[in-house]
mmCIF file of C-alpha atoms in Angstrom:
data_model
loop_
_atom_site.group_PDB
_atom_site.id
_atom_site.type_symbol
_atom_site.label_atom_id
_atom_site.label_comp_id
_atom_site.label_asym_id
_atom_site.label_seq_id
_atom_site.Cartn_x
_atom_site.Cartn_y
_atom_site.Cartn_z
ATOM 1 C CA ALA G 169 275.779 125.939 140.702
ATOM 2 C CA GLN G 170 277.643 122.914 141.888
ATOM 3 C CA SER G 171 281.178 122.578 143.321
ATOM 4 C CA VAL G 172 283.279 120.206 145.254
ATOM 5 C CA THR G 173 286.138 120.640 147.713
ATOM 6 C CA GLN G 174 288.667 117.946 148.228
ATOM 7 C CA LEU G 175 290.392 118.198 151.556
ATOM 8 C CA GLY G 176 294.085 117.303 151.423
ATOM 9 C CA SER G 177 296.031 117.629 148.157
ATOM 10 C CA HIS G 178 298.282 114.743 149.271
ATOM 11 C CA VAL G 179 297.399 111.665 151.297
ATOM 12 C CA SER G 180 299.965 109.050 152.316
ATOM 13 C CA VAL G 181 299.024 105.665 153.615
ATOM 14 C CA SER G 182 300.871 102.426 154.262
ATOM 15 C CA GLU G 183 300.147 99.362 152.162
ATOM 16 C CA GLY G 184 297.243 97.469 153.788
ATOM 17 C CA ALA G 185 295.912 100.542 155.704
ATOM 18 C CA LEU G 186 292.610 102.221 155.279
ATOM 19 C CA VAL G 187 292.313 104.782 152.473
ATOM 20 C CA LEU G 188 290.091 107.826 153.185
ATOM 21 C CA LEU G 189 289.839 110.598 150.635
ATOM 22 C CA ARG G 190 287.591 113.491 151.556
ATOM 23 C CA CYS G 191 285.132 115.328 149.348
ATOM 24 C CA ASN G 192 282.537 117.907 150.290
ATOM 25 C CA TYR G 193 280.017 119.253 147.838
ATOM 26 C CA SER G 194 277.922 122.278 147.350
ATOM 27 C CA SER G 195 274.922 122.119 145.178
ATOM 28 C CA SER G 196 271.640 123.986 144.682
ATOM 29 C CA VAL G 197 269.987 120.879 143.330
ATOM 30 C CA PRO G 198 270.225 117.198 144.260
ATOM 31 C CA PRO G 199 273.751 116.367 143.065
ATOM 32 C CA TYR G 200 275.202 113.619 141.006
ATOM 33 C CA LEU G 201 278.607 112.824 142.510
ATOM 34 C CA PHE G 202 281.554 110.984 141.059
ATOM 35 C CA TRP G 203 285.001 109.783 141.943
ATOM 36 C CA TYR G 204 287.608 109.357 139.216
ATOM 37 C CA VAL G 205 291.159 108.033 139.322
ATOM 38 C CA GLN G 206 293.877 109.279 137.013
ATOM 39 C CA TYR G 207 297.240 107.582 136.525
ATOM 40 C CA PRO G 208 300.174 109.569 135.184
ATOM 41 C CA ASN G 209 299.702 110.793 131.667
ATOM 42 C CA GLN G 210 296.394 108.993 131.272
ATOM 43 C CA GLY G 211 292.749 109.969 131.132
ATOM 44 C CA LEU G 212 290.184 109.494 133.803
ATOM 45 C CA GLN G 213 288.723 106.227 134.991
ATOM 46 C CA LEU G 214 285.390 106.258 136.771
ATOM 47 C CA LEU G 215 285.539 104.578 140.155
ATOM 48 C CA LEU G 216 281.951 105.119 141.232
ATOM 49 C CA LYS G 217 279.031 107.463 141.060
ATOM 50 C CA TYR G 218 276.178 108.506 143.120
ATOM 51 C CA THR G 219 272.876 109.197 141.354
ATOM 52 C CA SER G 220 270.342 109.473 144.174
ATOM 53 C CA ALA G 221 269.838 105.749 144.596
ATOM 54 C CA ALA G 222 271.644 103.974 147.508
ATOM 55 C CA THR G 223 273.675 106.283 149.632
ATOM 56 C CA LEU G 224 276.438 103.764 149.983
ATOM 57 C CA VAL G 225 277.959 103.252 146.562
ATOM 58 C CA LYS G 226 280.387 100.490 145.721
ATOM 59 C CA GLY G 227 282.853 100.956 142.930
ATOM 60 C CA ILE G 228 285.641 99.223 141.201
ATOM 61 C CA ASN G 229 288.904 98.046 142.749
ATOM 62 C CA GLY G 230 287.384 97.774 146.213
ATOM 63 C CA PHE G 231 286.508 101.435 146.585
ATOM 64 C CA GLU G 232 283.292 102.751 148.011
ATOM 65 C CA ALA G 233 281.774 106.069 148.976
ATOM 66 C CA GLU G 234 278.944 107.197 151.151
ATOM 67 C CA PHE G 235 276.676 110.053 150.387
ATOM 68 C CA LYS G 236 275.864 112.043 153.474
ATOM 69 C CA LYS G 237 273.464 114.832 152.807
ATOM 70 C CA SER G 238 273.576 116.218 156.401
ATOM 71 C CA GLU G 239 277.328 116.587 156.061
ATOM 72 C CA THR G 240 277.328 117.446 152.318
ATOM 73 C CA SER G 241 280.038 114.864 151.944
ATOM 74 C CA PHE G 242 280.997 112.042 149.615
ATOM 75 C CA HIS G 243 284.198 110.622 151.008
ATOM 76 C CA LEU G 244 285.989 107.771 149.207
ATOM 77 C CA THR G 245 287.247 104.794 151.174
ATOM 78 C CA LYS G 246 289.029 101.523 150.704
ATOM 79 C CA PRO G 247 289.691 99.114 153.521
ATOM 80 C CA SER G 248 293.164 98.043 152.492
ATOM 81 C CA ALA G 249 295.472 100.035 150.299
ATOM 82 C CA HIS G 250 297.439 98.454 147.585
ATOM 83 C CA MET G 251 300.553 99.830 145.902
ATOM 84 C CA SER G 252 298.681 100.029 142.608
ATOM 85 C CA ASP G 253 296.194 102.476 144.221
ATOM 86 C CA ALA G 254 298.836 105.212 144.067
ATOM 87 C CA ALA G 255 297.355 107.800 141.707
ATOM 88 C CA GLU G 256 295.499 111.084 141.489
ATOM 89 C CA TYR G 257 291.862 111.008 142.604
ATOM 90 C CA PHE G 258 289.209 113.501 141.589
ATOM 91 C CA CYS G 259 285.829 114.111 143.100
ATOM 92 C CA ALA G 260 283.293 115.685 140.690
ATOM 93 C CA VAL G 261 279.746 116.946 140.781
ATOM 94 C CA SER G 262 277.018 117.592 138.224
ATOM 95 C CA GLY G 263 273.564 118.928 138.515
ATOM 96 C CA THR G 264 272.318 116.587 135.919
ATOM 97 C CA SER G 265 273.436 113.047 135.119
ATOM 98 C CA GLY G 266 275.543 112.748 132.013
ATOM 99 C CA TYR G 267 276.316 116.456 131.820
ATOM 100 C CA ALA G 268 279.357 118.578 132.347
ATOM 101 C CA LEU G 269 281.271 117.930 135.562
ATOM 102 C CA ASN G 270 282.805 120.364 138.047
ATOM 103 C CA PHE G 271 285.977 118.735 139.426
ATOM 104 C CA GLY G 272 287.713 119.154 142.687
ATOM 105 C CA LYS G 273 291.394 119.945 142.735
ATOM 106 C CA GLY G 274 292.389 116.379 143.213
ATOM 107 C CA THR G 275 294.096 114.372 145.918
ATOM 108 C CA SER G 276 297.381 112.542 145.223
ATOM 109 C CA LEU G 277 297.444 109.202 146.996
ATOM 110 C CA LEU G 278 300.780 107.786 147.921
ATOM 111 C CA VAL G 279 301.039 104.230 149.151
ATOM 112 C CA THR G 280 304.156 103.222 151.027
ATOM 113 C CA PRO G 281 305.452 99.686 151.602
ATOM 114 C CA GLY M 16 281.901 99.481 128.435
ATOM 115 C CA ALA M 17 281.583 102.474 126.181
ATOM 116 C CA VAL M 18 284.836 103.737 124.687
ATOM 117 C CA VAL M 19 285.901 107.246 123.805
ATOM 118 C CA SER M 20 289.083 107.735 121.747
ATOM 119 C CA GLN M 21 291.234 110.743 121.124
ATOM 120 C CA HIS M 22 293.660 111.378 118.352
ATOM 121 C CA PRO M 23 296.453 112.160 118.541
ATOM 122 C CA SER M 24 297.470 111.068 122.022
ATOM 123 C CA TRP M 25 300.299 113.579 122.016
ATOM 124 C CA VAL M 26 301.435 116.336 119.663
ATOM 125 C CA ILE M 27 304.305 118.732 119.506
ATOM 126 C CA CYS M 28 303.995 121.834 117.325
ATOM 127 C CA LYS M 29 305.697 125.156 116.695
ATOM 128 C CA SER M 30 304.259 128.390 117.981
ATOM 129 C CA GLY M 31 301.797 129.944 115.574
ATOM 130 C CA THR M 32 300.625 126.704 114.025
ATOM 131 C CA SER M 33 297.210 125.114 114.462
ATOM 132 C CA VAL M 34 296.476 121.694 115.925
ATOM 133 C CA LYS M 35 293.366 119.601 115.571
ATOM 134 C CA ILE M 36 292.383 117.086 118.223
ATOM 135 C CA GLU M 37 289.714 114.497 117.504
ATOM 136 C CA CYS M 38 287.379 112.940 119.965
ATOM 137 C CA ARG M 39 285.339 109.863 118.929
ATOM 138 C CA SER M 40 282.679 107.781 120.581
ATOM 139 C CA LEU M 41 283.383 104.320 119.316
ATOM 140 C CA ASP M 42 280.334 102.357 120.143
ATOM 141 C CA PHE M 43 277.614 104.845 121.007
ATOM 142 C CA GLN M 44 276.121 108.023 119.790
ATOM 143 C CA ALA M 45 276.863 111.319 121.533
ATOM 144 C CA THR M 46 274.810 114.349 120.911
ATOM 145 C CA THR M 47 276.860 116.151 123.541
ATOM 146 C CA MET M 48 280.603 116.099 124.079
ATOM 147 C CA PHE M 49 282.714 118.142 126.479
ATOM 148 C CA TRP M 50 286.265 119.473 126.237
ATOM 149 C CA TYR M 51 288.429 119.910 129.303
ATOM 150 C CA ARG M 52 291.934 121.019 129.799
ATOM 151 C CA GLN M 53 294.303 120.086 132.593
ATOM 152 C CA PHE M 54 297.466 121.861 133.504
ATOM 153 C CA PRO M 55 300.182 119.879 135.204
ATOM 154 C CA LYS M 56 299.342 118.878 138.734
ATOM 155 C CA GLN M 57 296.014 120.610 138.454
ATOM 156 C CA SER M 58 292.352 119.625 138.048
ATOM 157 C CA LEU M 59 290.277 119.461 134.907
ATOM 158 C CA MET M 60 288.594 122.664 133.809
ATOM 159 C CA LEU M 61 285.719 122.594 131.468
ATOM 160 C CA MET M 62 286.415 124.551 128.279
ATOM 161 C CA ALA M 63 283.247 124.027 126.255
ATOM 162 C CA THR M 64 280.210 121.856 125.636
ATOM 163 C CA SER M 65 279.927 120.622 122.052
ATOM 164 C CA ASN M 66 276.509 119.880 120.612
ATOM 165 C CA GLU M 67 276.088 117.929 117.397
ATOM 166 C CA GLY M 68 274.838 120.207 114.646
ATOM 167 C CA SER M 69 275.026 123.388 116.573
ATOM 168 C CA LYS M 70 277.495 125.850 117.977
ATOM 169 C CA ALA M 71 279.571 124.965 120.977
ATOM 170 C CA THR M 72 278.954 126.632 124.293
ATOM 171 C CA TYR M 73 282.136 128.048 125.790
ATOM 172 C CA GLU M 74 282.891 128.620 129.417
ATOM 173 C CA GLN M 75 283.732 132.046 130.637
ATOM 174 C CA GLY M 76 287.283 132.999 129.811
ATOM 175 C CA VAL M 77 287.708 130.543 126.977
ATOM 176 C CA GLU M 78 288.387 132.182 123.624
ATOM 177 C CA LYS M 79 286.039 130.652 121.065
ATOM 178 C CA ASP M 80 288.066 131.968 118.185
ATOM 179 C CA LYS M 81 291.201 130.332 119.525
ATOM 180 C CA PHE M 82 289.618 126.965 120.466
ATOM 181 C CA LEU M 83 287.437 126.040 117.534
ATOM 182 C CA ILE M 84 285.056 123.156 118.179
ATOM 183 C CA ASN M 85 283.172 121.284 115.459
ATOM 184 C CA HIS M 86 280.679 118.445 116.220
ATOM 185 C CA ALA M 87 279.628 117.419 112.780
ATOM 186 C CA SER M 88 278.451 113.916 113.579
ATOM 187 C CA LEU M 89 277.028 111.930 116.519
ATOM 188 C CA THR M 90 280.389 110.222 117.002
ATOM 189 C CA LEU M 91 282.974 112.921 116.358
ATOM 190 C CA SER M 92 283.901 116.205 117.874
ATOM 191 C CA THR M 93 287.104 118.134 117.001
ATOM 192 C CA LEU M 94 288.967 120.832 118.890
ATOM 193 C CA THR M 95 291.321 122.988 116.900
ATOM 194 C CA VAL M 96 293.799 125.138 118.748
ATOM 195 C CA THR M 97 294.552 127.966 116.403
ATOM 196 C CA SER M 98 297.765 129.913 116.340
ATOM 197 C CA ALA M 99 299.047 127.862 119.272
ATOM 198 C CA HIS M 100 301.414 129.413 121.792
ATOM 199 C CA PRO M 101 303.502 127.840 124.536
ATOM 200 C CA GLU M 102 300.846 128.820 127.138
ATOM 201 C CA ASP M 103 298.386 126.573 125.318
ATOM 202 C CA SER M 104 300.540 123.525 126.199
ATOM 203 C CA SER M 105 298.317 121.283 128.270
ATOM 204 C CA PHE M 106 296.499 117.967 128.554
ATOM 205 C CA TYR M 107 293.239 118.192 126.674
ATOM 206 C CA ILE M 108 290.567 115.628 127.627
ATOM 207 C CA CYS M 109 287.225 115.095 125.952
ATOM 208 C CA SER M 110 284.193 113.242 127.211
ATOM 209 C CA ALA M 111 281.075 112.077 125.459
ATOM 210 C CA ARG M 112 277.562 111.682 126.736
ATOM 211 C CA ASP M 113 275.884 108.489 125.775
ATOM 212 C CA ASN M 114 272.462 109.454 124.650
ATOM 213 C CA THR M 115 270.828 106.242 125.659
ATOM 214 C CA ALA M 116 272.656 105.565 128.938
ATOM 215 C CA ASP M 117 272.714 109.212 130.170
ATOM 216 C CA THR M 118 276.269 108.622 131.170
ATOM 217 C CA GLN M 119 279.500 110.440 130.412
ATOM 218 C CA TYR M 120 282.687 108.663 129.228
ATOM 219 C CA PHE M 121 286.119 110.172 129.150
ATOM 220 C CA GLY M 122 288.760 109.907 126.447
ATOM 221 C CA PRO M 123 292.408 109.151 127.245
ATOM 222 C CA GLY M 124 293.505 112.733 126.662
ATOM 223 C CA THR M 125 295.833 114.540 124.285
ATOM 224 C CA ARG M 126 299.158 116.015 125.444
ATOM 225 C CA LEU M 127 299.837 119.225 123.453
ATOM 226 C CA THR M 128 303.256 120.807 123.697
ATOM 227 C CA VAL M 129 303.810 124.064 121.876
ATOM 228 C CA LEU M 130 307.469 125.053 121.328
#
């Protein structure tokens, strides 16, 4: 079975500051890991995914995440926050690429001027 | 990129009625589609896996007779909420697995409100 834990239900950063959203996973098989962003009343947009290739994954909108097996982590970062980054972010895991995902509880990112 | 649509985007119905939600893969074939529900301020929970031409697989705790899933073609899966009640009000999101790309794409979601 696979699961993810997102640390911090709410994160607040200043515009221009580093964004760090934490995600730890648990998986009995090599995991496929994903980060999604959700804006209010909208569906999910894929930011990036890890599928056992490079451990540092670059995504859209300047986001990236690093897979660290030793720490069972897949934290999402962005060097400089923009106001438009304010949204809900979900980390998700699957045991097989393209199959059902188990989502974390989400982290709400607030960006202040 | 691949597109998944859902219809309707929102629906309001009276308690006791049934509501059908469609999920379509617009430019790829999807043998497998997934249905999730999301309560306000919460995460997505997998309800069922829909397989073209066969019965859906429901997650534990999801009533199959209440949430009817039909996947009659490689581009369409439907979720019917039967005898809807206010507690069924939620955001329903589908996703479709692209057979060739081995990647999952999400629809924009359907907001169901049961009065």
